[in-house]
CSV table of C-alpha atoms and ligand atoms in Angstrom, one decimal:
chain,number,residue,atom,x,y,z
R,28,UNK,CA,0.0,0.0,0.0
R,29,UNK,CA,1.2,3.5,-0.8
R,30,UNK,CA,2.3,5.6,2.1
R,31,UNK,CA,-0.5,7.7,3.7
R,32,UNK,CA,-0.4,10.8,5.8
R,33,UNK,CA,-3.0,12.9,7.6
R,34,UNK,CA,-3.0,16.6,8.3
R,35,UNK,CA,-5.4,17.5,11.0
R,36,UNK,CA,-6.4,21.2,11.2
R,37,UNK,CA,-7.0,22.4,14.7
R,38,UNK,CA,-5.6,25.9,14.9
R,39,UNK,CA,-8.9,27.6,15.0
R,40,UNK,CA,-9.8,29.6,18.1
R,41,UNK,CA,-13.1,27.7,18.9
R,42,UNK,CA,-14.4,30.9,20.6
R,43,UNK,CA,-18.0,29.8,20.2
R,44,UNK,CA,-17.4,27.0,22.7
R,45,UNK,CA,-16.9,29.6,25.4
R,46,UNK,CA,-14.4,27.4,27.1
R,47,UNK,CA,-10.9,27.5,28.6
R,48,UNK,CA,-10.3,24.0,27.2
R,49,UNK,CA,-9.2,23.9,23.5
R,50,UNK,CA,-12.2,23.1,21.4
R,51,UNK,CA,-10.8,19.8,20.1
R,52,UNK,CA,-10.2,18.6,23.7
R,53,UNK,CA,-14.0,18.5,24.3
R,54,UNK,CA,-15.2,14.9,24.4
R,55,UNK,CA,-17.6,12.9,22.4
R,56,UNK,CA,-18.4,9.5,23.7
R,57,UNK,CA,-15.7,10.0,26.4
R,58,UNK,CA,-12.9,10.7,23.9
R,59,UNK,CA,-11.5,14.1,23.0
R,60,UNK,CA,-12.5,15.2,19.4
R,61,UNK,CA,-8.8,15.5,18.4
R,62,UNK,CA,-8.4,11.8,19.3
R,63,UNK,CA,-11.3,10.8,17.1
R,64,UNK,CA,-9.5,12.5,14.3
R,65,UNK,CA,-6.2,10.8,15.1
R,66,UNK,CA,-7.8,7.4,15.4
R,67,UNK,CA,-9.6,7.9,12.1
R,68,UNK,CA,-6.2,8.7,10.5
R,69,UNK,CA,-4.7,5.6,12.1
R,70,UNK,CA,-7.5,3.4,11.0
R,71,UNK,CA,-6.8,4.5,7.4
R,72,UNK,CA,-3.2,3.4,7.9
R,73,UNK,CA,-1.7,6.9,8.0
R,74,UNK,CA,1.9,6.5,9.0
R,75,UNK,CA,2.4,10.2,9.4
R,76,UNK,CA,0.0,12.4,11.3
R,77,UNK,CA,0.5,16.1,11.6
R,78,UNK,CA,-1.7,18.2,13.7
R,79,UNK,CA,-1.8,21.9,12.9
R,80,UNK,CA,-2.1,24.1,16.0
R,81,UNK,CA,-1.8,27.7,16.8
R,82,UNK,CA,1.2,29.1,18.7
R,83,UNK,CA,-1.0,29.7,21.7
R,84,UNK,CA,-2.1,26.1,22.2
R,85,UNK,CA,1.0,25.1,24.1
R,86,UNK,CA,-0.6,22.4,26.3
R,87,UNK,CA,-2.2,20.8,23.3
R,88,UNK,CA,1.0,20.9,21.4
R,89,UNK,CA,2.7,19.0,24.3
R,90,UNK,CA,-0.1,16.5,24.4
R,91,UNK,CA,0.1,15.7,20.7
R,92,UNK,CA,3.9,15.4,20.8
R,93,UNK,CA,3.7,13.1,23.7
R,94,UNK,CA,1.2,10.9,21.9
R,95,UNK,CA,2.4,11.0,18.3
R,96,UNK,CA,6.1,12.0,18.7
R,97,UNK,CA,8.1,15.0,17.5
R,98,UNK,CA,7.3,16.1,14.1
R,99,UNK,CA,3.6,15.5,14.7
R,100,UNK,CA,2.8,19.2,15.4
R,101,UNK,CA,2.9,22.0,12.9
R,102,UNK,CA,2.3,25.6,14.0
R,103,UNK,CA,0.1,27.9,11.9
R,104,UNK,CA,1.4,31.4,12.9
R,105,UNK,CA,-1.9,33.1,12.3
R,106,UNK,CA,-5.4,31.8,11.4
R,107,UNK,CA,-5.5,32.8,7.8
R,108,UNK,CA,-7.7,30.0,6.5
R,109,UNK,CA,-7.8,26.3,6.0
R,110,UNK,CA,-5.5,26.4,3.0
R,111,UNK,CA,-2.9,28.4,5.0
R,112,UNK,CA,-3.3,25.9,7.8
R,113,UNK,CA,-2.8,22.8,5.6
R,114,UNK,CA,0.3,24.4,4.0
R,115,UNK,CA,1.7,24.8,7.5
R,116,UNK,CA,2.2,21.0,7.6
R,117,UNK,CA,4.5,21.1,4.6
R,118,UNK,CA,7.8,21.1,6.6
R,119,UNK,CA,6.6,18.4,8.9
R,120,UNK,CA,5.9,16.2,5.8
R,121,UNK,CA,9.2,17.1,4.1
R,122,UNK,CA,10.3,14.0,2.1
R,123,UNK,CA,7.0,12.2,2.4
R,124,UNK,CA,6.0,10.8,-0.9
R,125,UNK,CA,2.6,9.3,-0.6
R,126,UNK,CA,-1.0,10.6,-0.4
R,127,UNK,CA,-2.3,12.9,2.3
R,128,UNK,CA,-5.7,13.6,3.7
R,129,UNK,CA,-6.7,16.9,5.3
R,130,UNK,CA,-9.2,16.5,8.2
R,131,UNK,CA,-10.6,18.9,10.7
R,132,UNK,CA,-10.0,18.3,14.4
R,133,UNK,CA,-13.6,19.2,15.3
R,134,UNK,CA,-15.4,16.6,13.2
R,135,UNK,CA,-15.5,13.5,15.3
R,136,UNK,CA,-18.1,11.3,13.6
R,137,UNK,CA,-16.5,10.5,10.2
R,138,UNK,CA,-16.5,6.8,9.7
R,139,UNK,CA,-13.5,5.0,8.2
R,140,UNK,CA,-15.1,3.8,4.9
R,141,UNK,CA,-15.3,7.2,3.0
R,142,UNK,CA,-11.7,8.0,4.1
R,143,UNK,CA,-10.5,4.8,2.7
R,144,UNK,CA,-12.4,5.6,-0.5
R,145,UNK,CA,-10.8,9.0,-0.7
R,146,UNK,CA,-7.3,7.6,-0.4
R,147,UNK,CA,-8.0,4.9,-3.0
R,148,UNK,CA,-9.3,7.6,-5.4
R,149,UNK,CA,-6.1,9.6,-5.2
R,150,UNK,CA,-3.8,6.6,-5.2
R,151,UNK,CA,-5.3,5.2,-8.4
R,152,UNK,CA,-4.3,8.3,-10.3
R,153,UNK,CA,-3.3,11.9,-9.5
R,154,UNK,CA,-6.5,13.5,-8.3
R,155,UNK,CA,-8.1,15.5,-5.6
R,156,UNK,CA,-10.6,13.7,-3.5
R,157,UNK,CA,-13.4,15.6,-1.7
R,158,UNK,CA,-15.7,14.2,0.9
R,159,UNK,CA,-19.1,15.6,0.1
R,160,UNK,CA,-22.7,15.1,1.3
R,161,UNK,CA,-26.2,16.2,0.4
R,162,UNK,CA,-27.1,18.9,3.0
R,163,UNK,CA,-30.6,19.2,4.3
R,164,UNK,CA,-29.8,22.9,4.9
R,165,UNK,CA,-26.7,23.9,2.9
R,166,UNK,CA,-26.3,27.1,4.9
R,167,UNK,CA,-22.7,28.2,5.2
R,168,UNK,CA,-21.2,25.0,3.7
R,169,UNK,CA,-19.0,25.2,0.7
R,170,UNK,CA,-20.9,24.1,-2.5
R,171,UNK,CA,-19.5,21.4,-4.8
R,172,UNK,CA,-19.9,22.7,-8.3
R,173,UNK,CA,-20.1,20.1,-11.0
R,174,UNK,CA,-19.8,20.6,-14.8
R,175,UNK,CA,-22.6,19.3,-17.0
R,176,UNK,CA,-20.8,15.9,-17.4
R,177,UNK,CA,-20.7,15.5,-13.6
R,178,UNK,CA,-17.0,16.5,-13.1
R,179,UNK,CA,-16.3,18.5,-9.9
R,180,UNK,CA,-14.9,21.8,-11.2
R,181,UNK,CA,-14.8,23.9,-8.0
R,182,UNK,CA,-15.8,24.4,-4.4
R,183,UNK,CA,-17.4,27.7,-3.8
R,184,UNK,CA,-17.8,29.0,-0.2
R,185,UNK,CA,-21.3,30.1,0.6
R,186,UNK,CA,-20.2,33.7,1.0
R,187,UNK,CA,-18.6,33.8,-2.4
R,188,UNK,CA,-21.4,31.9,-4.2
R,189,UNK,CA,-23.8,33.2,-6.8
R,190,UNK,CA,-27.4,32.6,-6.0
R,191,UNK,CA,-27.4,29.8,-8.5
R,192,UNK,CA,-24.4,28.2,-6.9
R,193,UNK,CA,-25.9,28.7,-3.5
R,194,UNK,CA,-28.9,26.6,-4.6
R,195,UNK,CA,-26.6,23.6,-4.9
R,196,UNK,CA,-27.2,21.1,-2.1
R,197,UNK,CA,-24.1,18.9,-2.6
R,198,UNK,CA,-21.7,20.3,0.0
R,199,UNK,CA,-18.1,20.1,1.2
R,200,UNK,CA,-17.5,18.2,4.5
R,201,UNK,CA,-14.0,19.7,4.7
R,202,UNK,CA,-12.1,16.5,4.2
R,203,UNK,CA,-9.9,16.4,1.2
R,204,UNK,CA,-7.2,14.1,-0.1
R,205,UNK,CA,-4.5,14.4,-2.7
R,206,UNK,CA,-1.0,13.1,-3.4
R,207,UNK,CA,1.3,15.2,-1.1
R,208,UNK,CA,3.2,16.6,-4.0
R,209,UNK,CA,0.1,17.8,-5.7
R,210,UNK,CA,-1.4,19.1,-2.5
R,211,UNK,CA,1.6,21.3,-1.5
R,212,UNK,CA,2.2,22.5,-5.0
R,213,UNK,CA,-1.4,23.6,-5.4
R,214,UNK,CA,-1.6,25.0,-1.8
R,215,UNK,CA,1.2,27.3,-2.6
R,216,UNK,CA,-0.9,28.9,-5.4
R,217,UNK,CA,-3.9,29.6,-3.2
R,218,UNK,CA,-4.7,33.3,-2.9
R,219,UNK,CA,-7.0,35.1,-0.4
R,220,UNK,CA,-8.9,37.3,-2.8
R,221,UNK,CA,-12.3,36.2,-1.6
R,222,UNK,CA,-15.2,37.2,0.6
R,223,UNK,CA,-13.5,36.2,3.8
R,224,UNK,CA,-10.0,37.3,2.8
R,225,UNK,CA,-8.8,33.7,3.8
R,226,UNK,CA,-6.7,31.1,2.1
R,227,UNK,CA,-9.2,28.4,1.2
R,228,UNK,CA,-8.2,24.8,1.1
R,229,UNK,CA,-11.1,24.3,-1.1
R,230,UNK,CA,-9.4,26.3,-3.9
R,231,UNK,CA,-7.4,23.1,-4.6
R,232,UNK,CA,-10.2,21.8,-6.8
R,233,UNK,CA,-10.2,24.8,-9.2
R,234,UNK,CA,-6.4,25.0,-9.2
R,235,UNK,CA,-6.1,21.3,-9.9
R,236,UNK,CA,-8.5,21.6,-12.8
R,237,UNK,CA,-6.2,24.1,-14.4
R,238,UNK,CA,-3.2,21.8,-14.1
R,239,UNK,CA,-5.1,18.7,-15.3
R,240,UNK,CA,-5.4,17.2,-11.8
R,241,UNK,CA,-9.1,16.2,-11.8
R,242,UNK,CA,-11.3,16.1,-8.7
R,243,UNK,CA,-13.6,13.4,-7.5
R,244,UNK,CA,-16.3,13.4,-4.9
R,245,UNK,CA,-16.8,10.6,-2.3
R,246,UNK,CA,-20.1,10.9,-0.6
R,247,UNK,CA,-21.1,10.4,3.0
R,248,UNK,CA,-24.1,11.1,5.3
R,249,UNK,CA,-24.5,14.6,6.5
R,250,UNK,CA,-24.7,13.4,10.2
R,251,UNK,CA,-21.2,11.9,9.8
R,252,UNK,CA,-19.6,15.2,8.9
R,253,UNK,CA,-21.1,17.2,11.7
R,254,UNK,CA,-18.5,19.8,12.8
R,255,UNK,CA,-18.6,21.0,16.4
R,256,UNK,CA,-18.4,24.8,16.9
R,257,UNK,CA,-20.7,25.3,19.9
R,258,UNK,CA,-21.9,23.4,23.0
R,259,UNK,CA,-25.1,22.8,21.2
R,260,UNK,CA,-23.3,21.1,18.3
R,261,UNK,CA,-21.2,19.2,20.9
R,262,UNK,CA,-24.4,17.8,22.3
R,263,UNK,CA,-25.7,17.0,18.9
R,264,UNK,CA,-22.5,15.1,18.1
R,265,UNK,CA,-22.8,13.2,21.4
R,266,UNK,CA,-26.4,12.3,20.6
R,267,UNK,CA,-25.4,11.1,17.1
R,268,UNK,CA,-22.6,9.1,18.6
R,269,UNK,CA,-24.9,7.5,21.2
R,270,UNK,CA,-27.5,6.5,18.7
R,271,UNK,CA,-24.8,4.9,16.5
R,272,UNK,CA,-23.5,2.9,19.5
R,273,UNK,CA,-27.0,1.8,20.5
R,274,UNK,CA,-27.8,0.7,17.0
R,275,UNK,CA,-24.5,-1.2,16.8
R,276,UNK,CA,-25.3,-2.9,20.2
R,277,UNK,CA,-28.7,-3.9,19.0
R,278,UNK,CA,-27.4,-5.2,15.7
R,279,UNK,CA,-24.8,-7.3,17.6
R,280,UNK,CA,-27.5,-9.1,19.7
R,281,UNK,CA,-27.6,-7.0,22.8
R,282,UNK,CA,-31.0,-6.3,24.4
R,283,UNK,CA,-31.5,-2.6,25.3
R,284,UNK,CA,-35.0,-2.4,26.8
R,285,UNK,CA,-35.1,1.4,26.2
R,286,UNK,CA,-32.1,2.2,24.0
R,287,UNK,CA,-32.4,6.0,24.2
R,288,UNK,CA,-31.7,5.9,27.9
R,289,UNK,CA,-28.4,3.9,27.7
R,290,UNK,CA,-25.2,5.9,27.4
R,291,UNK,CA,-22.1,4.3,26.1
R,292,UNK,CA,-18.4,5.3,26.1
R,293,UNK,CA,-16.5,5.0,22.9
R,294,UNK,CA,-14.6,1.9,24.2
R,295,UNK,CA,-17.6,0.1,25.8
R,296,UNK,CA,-17.6,-3.6,24.9
R,297,UNK,CA,-20.8,-5.4,25.3
R,298,UNK,CA,-21.2,-9.0,24.1
R,299,UNK,CA,-24.1,-10.8,22.5
R,300,UNK,CA,-27.0,-11.7,24.8
R,301,UNK,CA,-26.3,-9.1,27.4
R,302,UNK,CA,-29.4,-7.4,28.7
R,303,UNK,CA,-29.2,-3.7,29.6
R,304,UNK,CA,-32.2,-2.2,31.3
R,305,UNK,CA,-33.2,1.4,31.1
R,306,UNK,CA,-31.0,4.3,32.4
R,307,UNK,CA,-27.6,2.7,32.4
R,308,UNK,CA,-24.4,4.8,32.0
R,309,UNK,CA,-21.1,3.5,30.8
R,310,UNK,CA,-17.9,5.4,31.6
R,311,UNK,CA,-14.5,4.4,30.1
R,312,UNK,CA,-13.2,0.9,30.1
R,313,UNK,CA,-16.2,-1.4,30.6
R,314,UNK,CA,-16.5,-4.9,29.2
R,315,UNK,CA,-19.7,-6.9,29.7
R,316,UNK,CA,-19.6,-10.6,28.8
R,317,UNK,CA,-22.3,-12.6,27.2
R,318,UNK,CA,-25.3,-13.4,29.4
R,319,UNK,CA,-24.8,-10.7,32.0
R,320,UNK,CA,-27.6,-8.4,33.0
R,321,UNK,CA,-27.2,-4.8,33.8
R,322,UNK,CA,-30.3,-3.6,35.7
R,323,UNK,CA,-31.8,-0.1,35.6
R,324,UNK,CA,-30.0,3.0,36.9
R,325,UNK,CA,-26.5,1.6,37.1
R,326,UNK,CA,-23.3,3.4,36.5
R,327,UNK,CA,-20.2,1.4,35.3
R,328,UNK,CA,-16.7,2.5,34.7
R,329,UNK,CA,-13.4,0.6,34.3
R,330,UNK,CA,-15.2,-2.7,35.1
R,331,UNK,CA,-15.3,-6.2,33.8
R,332,UNK,CA,-18.6,-8.0,34.2
R,333,UNK,CA,-18.4,-11.7,33.4
R,334,UNK,CA,-21.1,-14.1,32.0
R,335,UNK,CA,-24.1,-14.6,34.1
R,336,UNK,CA,-23.5,-11.7,36.4
R,337,UNK,CA,-26.2,-9.4,37.6
R,338,UNK,CA,-25.5,-5.8,38.4
R,339,UNK,CA,-28.0,-3.3,39.9
R,340,UNK,CA,-30.5,-1.9,39.9
R,341,UNK,CA,-28.8,1.3,41.2
R,342,UNK,CA,-25.3,-0.2,41.4
R,343,UNK,CA,-22.1,1.6,40.9
R,344,UNK,CA,-19.0,-0.2,39.5
R,345,UNK,CA,-15.9,1.9,39.6
R,346,UNK,CA,-12.4,1.4,38.0
R,347,UNK,CA,-10.7,-1.9,38.8
R,348,UNK,CA,-13.9,-3.9,39.4
R,349,UNK,CA,-13.8,-7.4,38.2
R,350,UNK,CA,-16.9,-9.5,38.6
R,351,UNK,CA,-16.3,-13.2,37.9
R,352,UNK,CA,-19.0,-15.5,36.5
R,353,UNK,CA,-22.4,-15.2,38.1
R,354,UNK,CA,-21.4,-12.7,40.7
R,355,UNK,CA,-24.2,-10.4,41.9
R,356,UNK,CA,-24.0,-6.8,42.8
R,357,UNK,CA,-27.3,-5.4,44.0
R,358,UNK,CA,-28.9,-2.1,44.7
R,359,UNK,CA,-26.9,0.7,46.3
R,360,UNK,CA,-23.6,-1.2,46.2
R,361,UNK,CA,-20.4,0.6,45.2
R,362,UNK,CA,-17.5,-1.5,44.1
R,363,UNK,CA,-14.0,-0.1,43.4
R,364,UNK,CA,-10.7,-2.0,42.6
R,365,UNK,CA,-12.2,-5.2,43.8
R,366,UNK,CA,-12.4,-8.7,42.4
R,367,UNK,CA,-15.6,-10.4,43.2
R,368,UNK,CA,-15.3,-14.2,42.9
R,369,UNK,CA,-17.6,-16.5,40.9
R,370,UNK,CA,-21.1,-16.6,42.4
R,371,UNK,CA,-20.3,-14.2,45.2
R,372,UNK,CA,-23.0,-11.7,46.2
R,373,UNK,CA,-23.3,-8.3,47.6
R,374,UNK,CA,-27.0,-7.7,47.2
R,375,UNK,CA,-27.6,-4.5,49.1
R,376,UNK,CA,-26.1,-1.3,50.4
R,377,UNK,CA,-22.4,-1.9,50.6
R,378,UNK,CA,-19.0,-0.3,49.8
R,379,UNK,CA,-16.4,-2.8,48.5
R,380,UNK,CA,-13.1,-1.0,47.9
R,381,UNK,CA,-9.6,-2.4,47.4
R,382,UNK,CA,-10.7,-5.9,48.0
R,383,UNK,CA,-10.7,-9.5,46.9
R,384,UNK,CA,-13.8,-11.5,47.5
R,385,UNK,CA,-13.6,-15.3,47.1
R,386,UNK,CA,-16.0,-17.4,45.1
R,387,UNK,CA,-19.5,-17.9,46.6
R,388,UNK,CA,-18.9,-15.4,49.5
R,389,UNK,CA,-21.9,-13.5,50.8
R,390,UNK,CA,-21.5,-9.9,51.7
R,391,UNK,CA,-24.4,-8.7,53.9
R,392,UNK,CA,-26.3,-5.4,53.6
R,393,UNK,CA,-24.5,-2.4,55.0
R,394,UNK,CA,-21.0,-4.0,54.8
R,395,UNK,CA,-18.2,-1.5,54.5
R,396,UNK,CA,-14.6,-2.2,53.5
R,397,UNK,CA,-12.9,0.6,55.5
R,398,UNK,CA,-10.0,0.9,53.0
R,399,UNK,CA,-8.7,4.3,53.7
R,400,UNK,CA,-6.9,5.7,56.8
R,401,UNK,CA,-6.7,9.2,55.4
R,402,UNK,CA,-3.3,8.6,54.0
R,403,UNK,CA,-3.1,5.1,52.5
R,404,UNK,CA,-5.4,2.6,51.0
R,405,UNK,CA,-5.5,-0.9,52.4
R,406,UNK,CA,-6.8,-4.3,51.2
R,407,UNK,CA,-9.6,-6.4,52.5
R,408,UNK,CA,-9.5,-10.1,51.5
R,409,UNK,CA,-12.5,-12.3,52.0
R,410,UNK,CA,-12.1,-16.1,51.5
R,411,UNK,CA,-14.3,-18.3,49.4
R,412,UNK,CA,-17.6,-19.1,50.9
R,413,UNK,CA,-17.2,-16.7,53.8
R,414,UNK,CA,-20.3,-15.0,55.2
R,415,UNK,CA,-20.2,-11.4,56.3
R,416,UNK,CA,-23.1,-10.4,58.4
R,417,UNK,CA,-25.0,-7.2,57.8
R,418,UNK,CA,-23.7,-3.9,58.9
R,419,UNK,CA,-20.1,-5.0,59.4
R,420,UNK,CA,-17.2,-2.7,59.1
R,421,UNK,CA,-14.0,-4.5,57.9
R,422,UNK,CA,-11.1,-2.3,58.8
R,423,UNK,CA,-8.3,-2.9,56.3
R,424,UNK,CA,-5.8,-4.3,56.0
R,425,UNK,CA,-7.7,-7.4,57.1
R,426,UNK,CA,-8.4,-10.8,55.8
R,427,UNK,CA,-11.3,-13.2,56.5
R,428,UNK,CA,-10.6,-16.9,55.9
R,429,UNK,CA,-12.5,-19.3,53.7
R,430,UNK,CA,-15.8,-20.3,55.0
R,431,UNK,CA,-15.6,-17.9,58.0
R,432,UNK,CA,-18.6,-16.1,59.5
R,433,UNK,CA,-18.7,-12.5,60.7
R,434,UNK,CA,-21.5,-11.6,63.1
R,435,UNK,CA,-23.7,-8.7,62.1
R,436,UNK,CA,-22.7,-5.3,63.2
R,437,UNK,CA,-19.1,-6.3,63.8
R,438,UNK,CA,-16.1,-4.0,63.5
R,439,UNK,CA,-13.4,-6.4,62.4
R,440,UNK,CA,-9.9,-5.1,62.9
R,441,UNK,CA,-8.0,-8.4,63.0
R,442,UNK,CA,-7.7,-11.3,60.6
R,443,UNK,CA,-10.2,-14.1,61.0
R,444,UNK,CA,-9.3,-17.8,60.5
R,445,UNK,CA,-10.9,-20.0,58.0
R,446,UNK,CA,-14.2,-21.5,59.2
R,447,UNK,CA,-14.2,-19.4,62.4
R,448,UNK,CA,-17.0,-17.2,63.7
R,449,UNK,CA,-15.9,-13.7,64.6
R,450,UNK,CA,-18.2,-11.3,66.4
R,451,UNK,CA,-16.9,-7.9,67.3
R,452,UNK,CA,-19.6,-5.9,69.0
R,453,UNK,CA,-20.6,-5.1,72.5
R,454,UNK,CA,-22.5,-8.0,74.1
R,455,UNK,CA,-26.2,-7.8,74.5
R,456,UNK,CA,-27.5,-7.1,78.0
R,457,UNK,CA,-31.1,-7.6,79.2
R,458,UNK,CA,-32.8,-6.1,82.3
R,459,UNK,CA,-36.1,-7.8,82.9
R,460,UNK,CA,-39.1,-5.6,83.9
R,461,UNK,CA,-37.0,-2.5,83.2
R,462,UNK,CA,-39.6,-1.0,80.8
R,463,UNK,CA,-42.5,-1.2,83.2
R,464,UNK,CA,-40.4,0.2,86.1
R,465,UNK,CA,-39.2,3.1,84.0
R,466,UNK,CA,-42.7,4.0,82.9
R,467,UNK,CA,-44.0,4.0,86.5
R,468,UNK,CA,-41.1,6.2,87.7
R,469,UNK,CA,-41.5,8.7,85.0
R,470,UNK,CA,-45.2,9.1,85.2
R,471,UNK,CA,-44.9,9.7,88.9
R,472,UNK,CA,-42.4,12.4,88.3
R,473,UNK,CA,-44.6,14.1,85.7
R,474,UNK,CA,-47.6,14.0,88.0
R,475,UNK,CA,-45.5,15.8,90.7
R,476,UNK,CA,-44.5,18.6,88.4
R,477,UNK,CA,-48.2,19.3,87.6
R,478,UNK,CA,-49.3,19.8,91.2
B,25,LIG,C1,-14.9,24.7,5.9
B,25,LIG,C2,-14.8,24.6,4.3
B,25,LIG,C3,-16.2,24.5,3.8
B,25,LIG,C4,-16.9,23.3,4.4
B,25,LIG,C5,-16.9,23.4,5.9
B,25,LIG,C6,-17.4,22.1,6.5
B,25,LIG,C7,-12.9,25.9,3.6
B,25,LIG,C8,-12.4,27.2,3.0
B,25,LIG,N1,-14.2,25.8,3.8
B,25,LIG,O1,-15.5,25.9,6.2
B,25,LIG,O2,-16.2,24.4,2.4
B,25,LIG,O3,-18.2,23.2,3.9
B,25,LIG,O4,-15.6,23.6,6.4
B,25,LIG,O5,-17.5,22.3,7.9
B,25,LIG,O6,-12.1,25.0,3.9
B,25,LIG,N2,-8.6,26.0,10.8
B,25,LIG,C9,-7.3,26.2,11.1
B,25,LIG,N3,-6.7,27.4,10.7
B,25,LIG,C10,-7.4,28.4,10.1
B,25,LIG,C11,-8.7,28.2,9.8
B,25,LIG,C12,-9.3,27.0,10.2
B,25,LIG,O7,-6.6,25.4,11.7
B,25,LIG,O8,-6.7,29.4,9.7
B,25,LIG,C13,-9.3,24.8,11.2
B,25,LIG,C14,-10.3,25.0,12.3
B,25,LIG,O9,-9.8,24.9,13.6
B,25,LIG,C15,-11.3,24.0,12.0
B,25,LIG,C16,-11.2,23.7,10.5
B,25,LIG,O10,-9.9,24.2,10.1
B,25,LIG,O11,-11.1,22.8,12.6
B,25,LIG,C17,-12.3,24.3,9.7
B,25,LIG,O12,-12.3,25.7,9.7
B,25,LIG,P1,-13.6,26.6,9.7
B,25,LIG,O13,-13.1,28.0,9.7
B,25,LIG,O14,-14.5,26.1,10.6
B,25,LIG,O15,-14.1,26.3,8.2
B,25,LIG,P2,-15.5,26.6,7.6
B,25,LIG,O16,-15.6,28.1,7.4
B,25,LIG,O17,-16.5,25.9,8.4
B,26,LIG,CA1,-16.5,25.0,10.5
C-alpha cells in the first residue's frame, strides 16, 4: 500500500465553545475530538499524522507530541484560513511521498469507509478527492460545483457563491485528499482574494483543474460530517454518537430495553446476549460478557462484568472492578478496585473498595470495607464461601478466611481464620421488667410537676 499521511487542522480559536479548554479537547463518547480525528487517520493506515495548531495552544502541542512524537505538530502562525493551515504542515511532511488527507479536528463522527475511498481515489491516479454530502440545509457550507458531465470543477464557499451556486445542495465536508506533491504544489498557489479574505483549502479543486489534476467526490451522510463549533453542536454530536452505539449494540444481539436511555463510552464492549435495562451509563473501560444483565439505573466505569453476572438496579461499579461469573452486585452497592469471585454476592447497600472476595462469598447489607486511613489505601481479603453479616465494618488491612462467619454489626480489625465465627460488637444485655419500672417512675415524676 502506498504511504499515507494525515493533516489535522485544529488551529482555530473555537471561541463559540466559550471554554478554557481547547475546542478539540472536548469529548464525544468520552474521547476528545482530536483523538477521534487521530484514530480515524490511524485506521486509514496513516503512518504520518501532523496536527496543525496555533502558537497559543502550548498544552495541546505538548499532548500531541507526547502521543504521536516529535514532528507531529505544525504551527500555523496566524489563522489565515484552511488552505494556509494545511500548508503549515509542509515542513513536517518534508520528504513524504505518498498521499495525504486533510481532516478537521472538530469533526468527530466521520466513519473509516469514506476516508478509505478518498485515499483509494487519489492513489489510483493523480487526483483531488473531496468528501461531500447532500445537505438538508446547505447554509454556510462550501458548495460542490459540477460541470454538465458530472465533473467536480470547483468548491465555492457560501459567502462567495452566486445565488445559482448557493442553490446547490451537494456540500463540502471539509475532508480532502491528494498526493502530497500535488497538494503542497497547489496549496502554494492559493490566494486570499475572496469574501472572507482567507486562504481556502477548497481552492485546490479549481487550481487542480487548471493543471489537469481532476477532482472526484466521495459521498457520506450529513450526520457523519457534523462539525462542532458550539456546545449545542457538541451535544448534537454526542447524541449522534450515542444513537450509533445503540444501533451497533442492538445489531450485535444486545438487548436494550429502552435504547435511548443507555449511554455508552467510545470503548464500551458489550457482548451478545447481554441485557441492559433502562437508564444505564457506561464510563470508560467497561467490558460486559455474554449473558450478563445490567439492571436499571446503574453506572459502570473501568469494570469487567463476566457471564451470568447481575448488576443493579442502582449499582455503581468503579475502575478496577472485576466480577467473575455469576457474581451479583445489587442495589446501592459501590465496588472499586475489587475482584468479586464467581457466584459471590453483595446484594444491598455496601462499599467494597480495594478488596478481593472469594467465590461464593456472601456480603451482607451495609458492609463497608474501611479501606482508607486518610493517607493510604489498604486491602480487604475475603475467602471463598465466607459470610459477612449485615452492617459489618471490615477495617483494612484485614483478611477473612475461607468459610468464616462474621457476626452482624461487627467492626473487624484483626484477621479471621478459615471457618471461624468472629463477632466484634458489645455484648447484648437484658434487664427484665425495666420498661415497666421506667414508665412507673417517669409518670410519677410528671404528676408531681403538675401539682
Ligand atoms: C470549511 C470549508 C467548507 C466546508 C466546511 C465544513 C474551507 C475554506 N471551507 O468551512 O467548504 O463546507 O468547512 O464544515 O475550507 N482552521 C485552522 N486554521 C485556520 C482556519 C481553520 O486550523 O486558519 C481549522 C479550524 O480549527 C477547523 C477547520 O480548520 O477545525 C475548519 O475551519 P472553519 O473555519 O470552521 O471552516 P468553515 O468556514 O466551516
Ligand atoms: Ca466549521
